[in-house]
mmCIF file of C-alpha atoms and ligand atoms in Angstrom:
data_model
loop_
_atom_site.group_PDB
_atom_site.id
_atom_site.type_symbol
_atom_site.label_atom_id
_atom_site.label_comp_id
_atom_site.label_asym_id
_atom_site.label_seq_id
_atom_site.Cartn_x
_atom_site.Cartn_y
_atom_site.Cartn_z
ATOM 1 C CA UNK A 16 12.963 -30.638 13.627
ATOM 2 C CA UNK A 17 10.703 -27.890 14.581
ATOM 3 C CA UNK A 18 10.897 -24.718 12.567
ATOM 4 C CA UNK A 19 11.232 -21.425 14.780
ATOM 5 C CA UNK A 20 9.486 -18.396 13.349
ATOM 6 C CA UNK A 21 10.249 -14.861 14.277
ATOM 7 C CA UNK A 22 7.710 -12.104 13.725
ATOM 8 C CA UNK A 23 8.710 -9.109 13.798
ATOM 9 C CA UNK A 24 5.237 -7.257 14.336
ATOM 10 C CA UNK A 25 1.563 -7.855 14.584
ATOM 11 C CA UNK A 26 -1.019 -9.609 12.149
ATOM 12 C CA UNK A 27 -4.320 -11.556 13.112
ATOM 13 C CA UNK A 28 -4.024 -14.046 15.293
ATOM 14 C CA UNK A 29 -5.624 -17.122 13.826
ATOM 15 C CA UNK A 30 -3.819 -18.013 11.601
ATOM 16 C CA UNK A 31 -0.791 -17.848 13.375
ATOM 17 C CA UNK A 32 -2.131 -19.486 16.648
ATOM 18 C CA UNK A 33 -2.476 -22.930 14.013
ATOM 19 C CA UNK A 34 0.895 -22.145 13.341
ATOM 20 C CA UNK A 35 2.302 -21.931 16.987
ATOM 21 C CA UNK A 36 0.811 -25.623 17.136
ATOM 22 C CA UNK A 37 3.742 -27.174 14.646
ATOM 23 C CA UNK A 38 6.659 -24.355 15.248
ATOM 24 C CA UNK A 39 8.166 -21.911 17.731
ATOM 25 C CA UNK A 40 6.801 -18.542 17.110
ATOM 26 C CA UNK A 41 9.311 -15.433 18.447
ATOM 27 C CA UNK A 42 7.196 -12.105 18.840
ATOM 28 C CA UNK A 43 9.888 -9.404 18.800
ATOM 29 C CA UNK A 44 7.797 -6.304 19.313
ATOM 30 C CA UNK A 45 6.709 -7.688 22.378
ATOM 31 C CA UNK A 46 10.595 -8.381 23.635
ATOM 32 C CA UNK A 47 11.849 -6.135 26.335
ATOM 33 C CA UNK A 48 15.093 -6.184 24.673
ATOM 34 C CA UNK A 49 14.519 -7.157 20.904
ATOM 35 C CA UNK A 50 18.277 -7.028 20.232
ATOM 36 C CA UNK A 51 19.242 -10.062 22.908
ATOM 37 C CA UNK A 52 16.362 -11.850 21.953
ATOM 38 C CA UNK A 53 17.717 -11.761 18.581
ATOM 39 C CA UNK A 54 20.725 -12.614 19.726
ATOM 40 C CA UNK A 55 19.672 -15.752 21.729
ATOM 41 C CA UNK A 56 17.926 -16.695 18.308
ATOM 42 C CA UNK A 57 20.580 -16.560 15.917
ATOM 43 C CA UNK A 58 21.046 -19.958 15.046
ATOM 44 C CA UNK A 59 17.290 -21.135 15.696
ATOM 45 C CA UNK A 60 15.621 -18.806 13.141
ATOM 46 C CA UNK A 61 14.444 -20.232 9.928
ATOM 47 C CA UNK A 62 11.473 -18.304 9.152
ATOM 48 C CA UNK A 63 11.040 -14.262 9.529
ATOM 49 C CA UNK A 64 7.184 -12.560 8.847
ATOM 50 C CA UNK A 65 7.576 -9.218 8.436
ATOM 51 C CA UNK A 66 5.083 -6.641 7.887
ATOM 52 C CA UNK A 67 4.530 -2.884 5.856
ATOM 53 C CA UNK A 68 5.516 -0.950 9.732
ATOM 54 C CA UNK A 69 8.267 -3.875 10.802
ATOM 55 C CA UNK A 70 10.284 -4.790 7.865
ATOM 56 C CA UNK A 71 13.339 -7.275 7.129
ATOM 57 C CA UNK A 72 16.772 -4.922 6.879
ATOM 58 C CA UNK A 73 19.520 -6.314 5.160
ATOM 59 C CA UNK A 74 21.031 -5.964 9.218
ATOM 60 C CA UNK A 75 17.893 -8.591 10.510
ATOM 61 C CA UNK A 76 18.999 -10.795 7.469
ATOM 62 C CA UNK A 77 22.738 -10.746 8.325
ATOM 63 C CA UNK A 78 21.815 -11.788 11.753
ATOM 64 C CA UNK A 79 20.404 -15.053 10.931
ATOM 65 C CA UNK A 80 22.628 -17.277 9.353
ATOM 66 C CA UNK A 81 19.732 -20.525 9.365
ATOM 67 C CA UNK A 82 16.748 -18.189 8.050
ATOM 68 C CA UNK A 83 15.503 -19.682 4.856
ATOM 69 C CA UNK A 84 12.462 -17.985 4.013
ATOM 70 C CA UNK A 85 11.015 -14.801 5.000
ATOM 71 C CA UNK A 86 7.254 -14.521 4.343
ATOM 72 C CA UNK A 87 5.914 -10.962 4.119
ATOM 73 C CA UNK A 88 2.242 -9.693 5.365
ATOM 74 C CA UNK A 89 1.576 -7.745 2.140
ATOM 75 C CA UNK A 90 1.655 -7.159 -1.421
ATOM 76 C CA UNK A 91 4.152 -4.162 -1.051
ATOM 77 C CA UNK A 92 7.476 -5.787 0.297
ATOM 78 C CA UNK A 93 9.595 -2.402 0.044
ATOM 79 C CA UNK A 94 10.363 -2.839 3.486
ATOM 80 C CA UNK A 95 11.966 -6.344 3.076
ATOM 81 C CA UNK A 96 16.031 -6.035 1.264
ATOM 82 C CA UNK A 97 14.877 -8.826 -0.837
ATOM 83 C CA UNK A 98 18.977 -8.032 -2.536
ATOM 84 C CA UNK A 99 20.556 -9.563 0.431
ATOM 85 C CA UNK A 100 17.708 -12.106 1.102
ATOM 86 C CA UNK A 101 18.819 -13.419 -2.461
ATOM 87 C CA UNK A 102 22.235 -12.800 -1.659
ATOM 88 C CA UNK A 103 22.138 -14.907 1.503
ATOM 89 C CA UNK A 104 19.832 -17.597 -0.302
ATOM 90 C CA UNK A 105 16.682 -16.590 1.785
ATOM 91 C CA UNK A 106 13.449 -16.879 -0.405
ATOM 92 C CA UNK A 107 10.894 -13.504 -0.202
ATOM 93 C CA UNK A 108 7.079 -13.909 -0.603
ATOM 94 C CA UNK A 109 4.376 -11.463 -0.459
ATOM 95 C CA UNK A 110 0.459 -11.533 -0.179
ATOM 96 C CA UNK A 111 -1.015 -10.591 -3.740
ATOM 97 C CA UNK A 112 -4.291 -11.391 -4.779
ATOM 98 C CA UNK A 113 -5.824 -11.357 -1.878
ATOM 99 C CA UNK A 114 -6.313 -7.661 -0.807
ATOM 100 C CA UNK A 115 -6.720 -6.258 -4.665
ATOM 101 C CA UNK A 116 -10.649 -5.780 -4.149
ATOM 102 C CA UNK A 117 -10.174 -3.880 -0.862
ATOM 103 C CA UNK A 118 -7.770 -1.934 -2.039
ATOM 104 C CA UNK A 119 -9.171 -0.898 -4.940
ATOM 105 C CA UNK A 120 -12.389 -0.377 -3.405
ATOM 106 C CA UNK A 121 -10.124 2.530 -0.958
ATOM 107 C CA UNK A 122 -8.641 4.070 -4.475
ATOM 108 C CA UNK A 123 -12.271 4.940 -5.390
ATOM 109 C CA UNK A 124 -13.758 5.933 -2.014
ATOM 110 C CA UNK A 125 -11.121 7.982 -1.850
ATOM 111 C CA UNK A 126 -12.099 9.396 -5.584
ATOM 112 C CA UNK A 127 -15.773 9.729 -4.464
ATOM 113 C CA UNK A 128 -15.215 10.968 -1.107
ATOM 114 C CA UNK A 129 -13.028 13.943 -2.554
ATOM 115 C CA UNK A 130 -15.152 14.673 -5.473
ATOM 116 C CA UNK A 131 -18.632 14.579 -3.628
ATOM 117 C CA UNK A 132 -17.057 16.034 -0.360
ATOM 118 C CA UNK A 133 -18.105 13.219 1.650
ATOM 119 C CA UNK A 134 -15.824 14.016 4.463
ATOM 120 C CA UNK A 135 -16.500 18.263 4.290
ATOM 121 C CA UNK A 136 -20.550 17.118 3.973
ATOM 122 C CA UNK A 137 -19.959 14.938 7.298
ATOM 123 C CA UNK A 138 -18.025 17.660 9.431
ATOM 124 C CA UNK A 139 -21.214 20.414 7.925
ATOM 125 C CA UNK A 140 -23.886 18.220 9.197
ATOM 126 C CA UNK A 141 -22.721 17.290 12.356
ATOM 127 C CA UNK A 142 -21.341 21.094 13.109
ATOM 128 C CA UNK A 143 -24.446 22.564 12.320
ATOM 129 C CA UNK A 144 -23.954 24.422 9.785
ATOM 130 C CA UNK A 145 -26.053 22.816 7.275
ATOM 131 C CA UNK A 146 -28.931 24.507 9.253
ATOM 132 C CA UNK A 147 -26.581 28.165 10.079
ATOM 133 C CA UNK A 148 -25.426 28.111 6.677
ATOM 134 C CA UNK A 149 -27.612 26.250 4.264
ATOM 135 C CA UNK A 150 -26.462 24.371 1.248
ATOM 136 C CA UNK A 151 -22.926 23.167 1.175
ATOM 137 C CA UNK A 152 -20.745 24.470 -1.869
ATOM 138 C CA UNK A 153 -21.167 21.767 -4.979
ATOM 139 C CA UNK A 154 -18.788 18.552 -5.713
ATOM 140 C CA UNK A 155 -17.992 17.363 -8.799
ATOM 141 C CA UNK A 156 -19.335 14.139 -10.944
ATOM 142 C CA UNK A 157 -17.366 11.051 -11.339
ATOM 143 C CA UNK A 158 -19.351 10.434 -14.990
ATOM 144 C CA UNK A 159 -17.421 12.383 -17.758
ATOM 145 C CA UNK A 160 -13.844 12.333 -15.909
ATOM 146 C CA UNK A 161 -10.466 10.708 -16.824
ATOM 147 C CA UNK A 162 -8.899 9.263 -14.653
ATOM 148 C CA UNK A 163 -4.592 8.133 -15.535
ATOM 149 C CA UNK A 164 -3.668 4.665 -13.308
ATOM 150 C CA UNK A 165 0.170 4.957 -12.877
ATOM 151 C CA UNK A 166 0.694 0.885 -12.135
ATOM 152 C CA UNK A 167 -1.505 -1.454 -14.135
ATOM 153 C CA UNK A 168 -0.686 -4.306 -12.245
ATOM 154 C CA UNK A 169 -3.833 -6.329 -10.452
ATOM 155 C CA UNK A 170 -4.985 -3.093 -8.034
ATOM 156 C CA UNK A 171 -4.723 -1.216 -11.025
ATOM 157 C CA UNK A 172 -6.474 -2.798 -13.221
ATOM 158 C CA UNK A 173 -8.924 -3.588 -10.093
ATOM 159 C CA UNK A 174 -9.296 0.090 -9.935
ATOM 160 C CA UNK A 175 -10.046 0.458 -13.608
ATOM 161 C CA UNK A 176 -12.825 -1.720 -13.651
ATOM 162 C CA UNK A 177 -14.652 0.364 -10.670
ATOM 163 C CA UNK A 178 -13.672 3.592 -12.210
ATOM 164 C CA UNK A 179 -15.266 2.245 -15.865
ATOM 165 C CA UNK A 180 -18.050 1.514 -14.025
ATOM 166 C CA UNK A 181 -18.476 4.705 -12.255
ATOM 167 C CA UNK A 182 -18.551 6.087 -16.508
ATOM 168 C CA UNK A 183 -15.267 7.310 -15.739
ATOM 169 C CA UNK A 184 -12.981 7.023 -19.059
ATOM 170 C CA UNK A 185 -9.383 5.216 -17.967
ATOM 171 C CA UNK A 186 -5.814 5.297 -19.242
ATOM 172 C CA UNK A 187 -2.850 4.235 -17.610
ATOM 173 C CA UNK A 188 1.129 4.516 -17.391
ATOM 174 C CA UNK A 189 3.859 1.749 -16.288
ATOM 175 C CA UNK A 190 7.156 1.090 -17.650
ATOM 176 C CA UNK A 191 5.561 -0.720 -20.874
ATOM 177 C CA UNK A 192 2.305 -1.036 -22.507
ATOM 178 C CA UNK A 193 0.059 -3.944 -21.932
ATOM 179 C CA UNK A 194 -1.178 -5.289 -25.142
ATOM 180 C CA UNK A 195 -3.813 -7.133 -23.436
ATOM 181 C CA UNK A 196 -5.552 -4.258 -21.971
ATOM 182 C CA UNK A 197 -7.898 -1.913 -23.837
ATOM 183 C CA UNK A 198 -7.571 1.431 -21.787
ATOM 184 C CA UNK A 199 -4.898 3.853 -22.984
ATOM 185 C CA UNK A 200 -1.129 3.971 -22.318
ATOM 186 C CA UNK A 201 0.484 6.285 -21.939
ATOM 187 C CA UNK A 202 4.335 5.873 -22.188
ATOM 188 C CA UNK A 203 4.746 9.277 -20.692
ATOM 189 C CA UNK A 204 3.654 9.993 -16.947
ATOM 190 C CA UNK A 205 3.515 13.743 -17.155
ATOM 191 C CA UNK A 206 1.364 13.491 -20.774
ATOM 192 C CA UNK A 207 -1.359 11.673 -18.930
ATOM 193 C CA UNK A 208 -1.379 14.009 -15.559
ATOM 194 C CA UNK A 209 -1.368 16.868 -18.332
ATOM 195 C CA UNK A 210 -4.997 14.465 -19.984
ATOM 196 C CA UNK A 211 -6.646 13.516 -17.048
ATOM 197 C CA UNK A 212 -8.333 15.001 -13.920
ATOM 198 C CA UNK A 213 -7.744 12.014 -11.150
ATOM 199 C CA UNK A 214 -4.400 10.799 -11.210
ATOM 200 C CA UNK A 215 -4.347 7.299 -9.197
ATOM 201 C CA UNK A 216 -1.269 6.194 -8.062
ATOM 202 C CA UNK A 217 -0.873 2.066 -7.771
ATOM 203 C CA UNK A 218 2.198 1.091 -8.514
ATOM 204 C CA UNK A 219 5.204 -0.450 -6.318
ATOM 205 C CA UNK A 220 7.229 1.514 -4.501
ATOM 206 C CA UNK A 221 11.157 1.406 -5.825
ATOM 207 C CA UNK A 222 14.103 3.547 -6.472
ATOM 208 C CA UNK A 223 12.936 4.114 -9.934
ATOM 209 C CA UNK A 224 9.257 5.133 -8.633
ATOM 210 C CA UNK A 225 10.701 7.478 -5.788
ATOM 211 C CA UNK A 226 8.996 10.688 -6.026
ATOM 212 C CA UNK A 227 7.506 9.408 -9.328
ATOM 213 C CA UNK A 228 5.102 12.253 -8.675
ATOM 214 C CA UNK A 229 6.993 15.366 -8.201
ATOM 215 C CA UNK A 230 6.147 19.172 -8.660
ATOM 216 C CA UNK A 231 5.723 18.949 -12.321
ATOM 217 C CA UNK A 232 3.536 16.714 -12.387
ATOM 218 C CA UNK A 233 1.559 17.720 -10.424
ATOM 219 C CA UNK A 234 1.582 21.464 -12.112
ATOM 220 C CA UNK A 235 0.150 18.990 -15.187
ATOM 221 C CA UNK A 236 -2.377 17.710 -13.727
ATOM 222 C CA UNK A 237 -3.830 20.990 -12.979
ATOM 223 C CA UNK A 238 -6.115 23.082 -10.797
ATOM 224 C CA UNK A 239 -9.053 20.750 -11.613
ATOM 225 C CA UNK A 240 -7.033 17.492 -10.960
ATOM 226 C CA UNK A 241 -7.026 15.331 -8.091
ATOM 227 C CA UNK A 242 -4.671 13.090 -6.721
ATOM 228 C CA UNK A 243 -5.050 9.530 -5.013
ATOM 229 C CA UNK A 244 -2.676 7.576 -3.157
ATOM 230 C CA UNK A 245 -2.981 4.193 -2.478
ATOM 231 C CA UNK A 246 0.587 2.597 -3.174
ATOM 232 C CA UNK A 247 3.240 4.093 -0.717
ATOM 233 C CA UNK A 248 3.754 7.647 0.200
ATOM 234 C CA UNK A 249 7.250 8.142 -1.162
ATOM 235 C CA UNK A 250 6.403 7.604 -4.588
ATOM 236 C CA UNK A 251 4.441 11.279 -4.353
ATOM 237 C CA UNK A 252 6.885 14.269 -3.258
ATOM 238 C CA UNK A 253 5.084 15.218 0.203
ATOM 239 C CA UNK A 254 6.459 18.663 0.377
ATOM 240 C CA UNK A 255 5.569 19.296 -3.366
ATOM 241 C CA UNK A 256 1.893 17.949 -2.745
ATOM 242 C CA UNK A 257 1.474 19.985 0.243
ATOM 243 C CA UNK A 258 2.541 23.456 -2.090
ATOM 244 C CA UNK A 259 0.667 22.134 -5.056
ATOM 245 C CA UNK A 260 -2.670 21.911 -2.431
ATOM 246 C CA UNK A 261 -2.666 25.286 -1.280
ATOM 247 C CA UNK A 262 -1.171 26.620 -3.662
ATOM 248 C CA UNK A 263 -4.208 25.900 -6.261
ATOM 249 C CA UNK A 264 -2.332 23.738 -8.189
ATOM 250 C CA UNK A 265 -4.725 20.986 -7.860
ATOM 251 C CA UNK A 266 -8.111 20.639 -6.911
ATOM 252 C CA UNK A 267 -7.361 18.220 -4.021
ATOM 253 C CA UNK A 268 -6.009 14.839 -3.107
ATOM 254 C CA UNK A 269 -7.167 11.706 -1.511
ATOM 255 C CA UNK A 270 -4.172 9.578 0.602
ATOM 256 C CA UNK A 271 -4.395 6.305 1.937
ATOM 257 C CA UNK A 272 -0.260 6.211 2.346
ATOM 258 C CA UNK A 273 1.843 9.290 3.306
ATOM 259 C CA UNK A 274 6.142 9.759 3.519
ATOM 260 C CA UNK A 275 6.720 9.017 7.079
ATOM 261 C CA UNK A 276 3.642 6.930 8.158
ATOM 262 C CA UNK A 277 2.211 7.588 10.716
ATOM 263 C CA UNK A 278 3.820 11.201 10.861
ATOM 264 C CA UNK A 279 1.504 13.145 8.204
ATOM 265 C CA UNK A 280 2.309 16.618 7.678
ATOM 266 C CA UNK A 281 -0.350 19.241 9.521
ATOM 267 C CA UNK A 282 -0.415 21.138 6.712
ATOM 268 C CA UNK A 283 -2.503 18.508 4.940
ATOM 269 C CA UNK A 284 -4.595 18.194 8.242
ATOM 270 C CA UNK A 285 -5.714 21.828 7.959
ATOM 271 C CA UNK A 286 -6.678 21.494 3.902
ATOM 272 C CA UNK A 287 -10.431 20.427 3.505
ATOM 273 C CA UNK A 288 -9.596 19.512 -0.093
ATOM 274 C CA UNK A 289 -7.829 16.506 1.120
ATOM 275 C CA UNK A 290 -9.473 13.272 2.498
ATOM 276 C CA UNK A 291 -6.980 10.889 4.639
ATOM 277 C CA UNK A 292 -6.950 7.663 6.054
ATOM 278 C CA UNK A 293 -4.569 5.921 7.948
ATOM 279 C CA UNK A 294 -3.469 3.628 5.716
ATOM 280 C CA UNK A 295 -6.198 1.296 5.318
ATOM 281 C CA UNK A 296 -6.583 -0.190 1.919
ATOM 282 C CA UNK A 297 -6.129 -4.158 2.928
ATOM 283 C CA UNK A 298 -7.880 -2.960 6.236
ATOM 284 C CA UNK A 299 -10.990 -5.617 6.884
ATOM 285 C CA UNK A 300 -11.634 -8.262 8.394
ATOM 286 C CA UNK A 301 -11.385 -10.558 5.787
ATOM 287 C CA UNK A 302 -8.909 -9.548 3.780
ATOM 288 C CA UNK A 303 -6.276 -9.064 6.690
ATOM 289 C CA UNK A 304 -7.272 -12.824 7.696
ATOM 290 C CA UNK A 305 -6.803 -13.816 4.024
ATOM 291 C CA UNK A 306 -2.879 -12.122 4.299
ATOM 292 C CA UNK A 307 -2.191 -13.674 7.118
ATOM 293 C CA UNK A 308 -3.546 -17.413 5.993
ATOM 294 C CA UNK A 309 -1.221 -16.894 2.892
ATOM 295 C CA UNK A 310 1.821 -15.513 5.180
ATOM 296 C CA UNK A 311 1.107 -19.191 7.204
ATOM 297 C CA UNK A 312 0.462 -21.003 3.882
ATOM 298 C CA UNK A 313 3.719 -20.191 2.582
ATOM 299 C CA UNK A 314 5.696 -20.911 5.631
ATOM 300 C CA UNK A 315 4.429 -24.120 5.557
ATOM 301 C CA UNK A 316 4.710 -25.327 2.067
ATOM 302 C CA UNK A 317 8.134 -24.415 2.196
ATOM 303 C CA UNK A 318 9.101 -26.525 5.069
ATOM 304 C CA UNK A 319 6.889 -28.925 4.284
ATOM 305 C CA UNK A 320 7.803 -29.505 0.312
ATOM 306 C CA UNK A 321 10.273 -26.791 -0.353
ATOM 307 C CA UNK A 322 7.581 -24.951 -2.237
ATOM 308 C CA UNK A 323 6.035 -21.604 -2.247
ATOM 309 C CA UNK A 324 2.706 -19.969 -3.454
ATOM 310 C CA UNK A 325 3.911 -16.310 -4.183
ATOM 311 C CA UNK A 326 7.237 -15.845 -4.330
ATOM 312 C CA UNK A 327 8.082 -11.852 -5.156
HETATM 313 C C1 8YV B 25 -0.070 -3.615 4.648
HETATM 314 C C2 8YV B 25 0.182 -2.857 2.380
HETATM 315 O O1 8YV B 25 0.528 -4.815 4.438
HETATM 316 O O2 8YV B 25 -0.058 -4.837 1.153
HETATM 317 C C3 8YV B 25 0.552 -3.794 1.299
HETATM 318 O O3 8YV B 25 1.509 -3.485 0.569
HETATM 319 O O4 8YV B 25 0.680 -1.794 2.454
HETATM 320 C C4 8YV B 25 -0.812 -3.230 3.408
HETATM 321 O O5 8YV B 25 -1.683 -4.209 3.015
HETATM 322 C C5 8YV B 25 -0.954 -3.656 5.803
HETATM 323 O O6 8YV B 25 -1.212 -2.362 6.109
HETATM 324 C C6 8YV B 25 -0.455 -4.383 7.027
HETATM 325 O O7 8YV B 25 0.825 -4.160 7.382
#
């Protein structure tokens, strides 16, 4: 029997153009009318890929009564109601592993790129105002800081490594300690913002990690502090981040990931404290081939031998 796969949004070709070789592969952002072409599908489906912009609602999941796995392009599957995929007996993996180095490598360009006003040091050259002006106000050193990881797990601890590196002292917070590890925990989120002067947020996104970083926290970490998201925007109160920035609260921020991607708020385009990208930590080459090699891999092991290789 030949499998038939329905993506629901873009990832890199090659790996699925081996794939289109053995099964059907639907594209439904390209339908003119996704909902009858999910509708002509309904009892084809056995395979969804979903991705961090085009999910899997509980709704998609409901509508395809065959669908037996859905394999998810990326390590965050917040996006995916993995409750009713269990419910309906539909197996969830993700893509972990593969994009920790990149996306650890964005948590500290993001760090050095705020500190050494990378960004504010780019606009001053090519404006012209390094020779108007003269010498651009002073950053800050990485050496000497501390720097609290909220969400140990791999990018977190990839992160930590870097950060050590850069002489920067770590400590971290997560719902328990792990023994294993030799940096500090911290049981309490808003003692470490209150310790440390970059606070790096990692973790999953959940209910319980919803605006995890609110207003007070953010009042802890203080006017020196900085803030760096690379996780998902909702775990950081938008609205409270934008008062805490110009307000003086903190010292500035550096976001990968924002509330309502790819709406950011203009009042965080008009801060030069803050240094954005457009959500890009897994974004090269090679690591977004790598995701989508893993997406295929599990696909096929678990038609193939009922297997999977990551499983969330
Ligand atoms: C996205 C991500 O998957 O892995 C994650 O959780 O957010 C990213 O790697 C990527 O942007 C493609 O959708």
């Amino acid at each position: 029997m030949v499998q038939e796969v329905l993506m629901m949004g873009p990832i890199p070709n090659a790996p699925i153009e081996a794939l289109e070789k053995e099964y059907k592969v639907h594209k439904l952002w390209q339908a003119a009318d996704p909902e009858a072409m999910l509708a002509d599908l309904r009892n084809n489906v056995t395979g969804v890929i979903s991705t961090a912009w085009f999910g899997a609602s509980a709704k998609l999941i409901r509508a395809l009564p065959h669908l037996e796995i859905i394999s998810h392009f990326g390590v965050g599957y917040d996006n995916v109601d993995v409750k009713t995929a269990k419910e309906q007996g539909v197996i969830v993996t993700n893509t972990p592993g593969v994009l920790t180095d990149d996306t650890a490598d964005m948590g500290i360009a993001l760090t050095l790129a705020v500190l050494r006003r990378i960004v504010e040091g780019d606009i001053y050259v090519r404006s012209g105002q390094w020779g108007r002006k003269g010498p651009m106000p002073l950053g800050r050193s990485l050496r000497g800081r501390k720097m609290g990881i909220v969400g140990m797990g791999r990018i977190g601890q990839a992160i930590a490594q870097r950060a050590q590196a850069f002489g920067i002292e770590v400590g971290y917070h997560g719902p328990r300690e792990k023994k294993d590890l030799p940096q500090r925990y911290y049981p309490q989120l808003h003692a470490m913002a209150e310790d440390v002067d970059i606070l790096m947020v990692a973790c999953l996104y959940s209910e319980q990690t919803h605006h995890l970083v609110n207003g007070k926290i953010l009042n802890a970490l203080g006017q020196h502090g900085v803030l760096v998201n690379i996780a998902r925007g909702r775990i950081v109160d938008e609205s409270a981040l934008v008062d805490a920035l110009e307000g003086g609260v903190i010292a500035g921020a550096g976001l990968d990931v924002f509330e309502r991607e790819p709406d950011v708020p203009s009042a965080l385009c008009r801060l030069d404290n803050v240094v954005m990208q457009p959500h890009q930590g897994s974004a090269t080459q090679e690591t977004r081939f790598a995701m989508a090699q893993l997406v295929v891999d599990n696909l096929r092991l678990y038609f193939e031998k009922a297997e999977v290789l990551t499983p969330v």
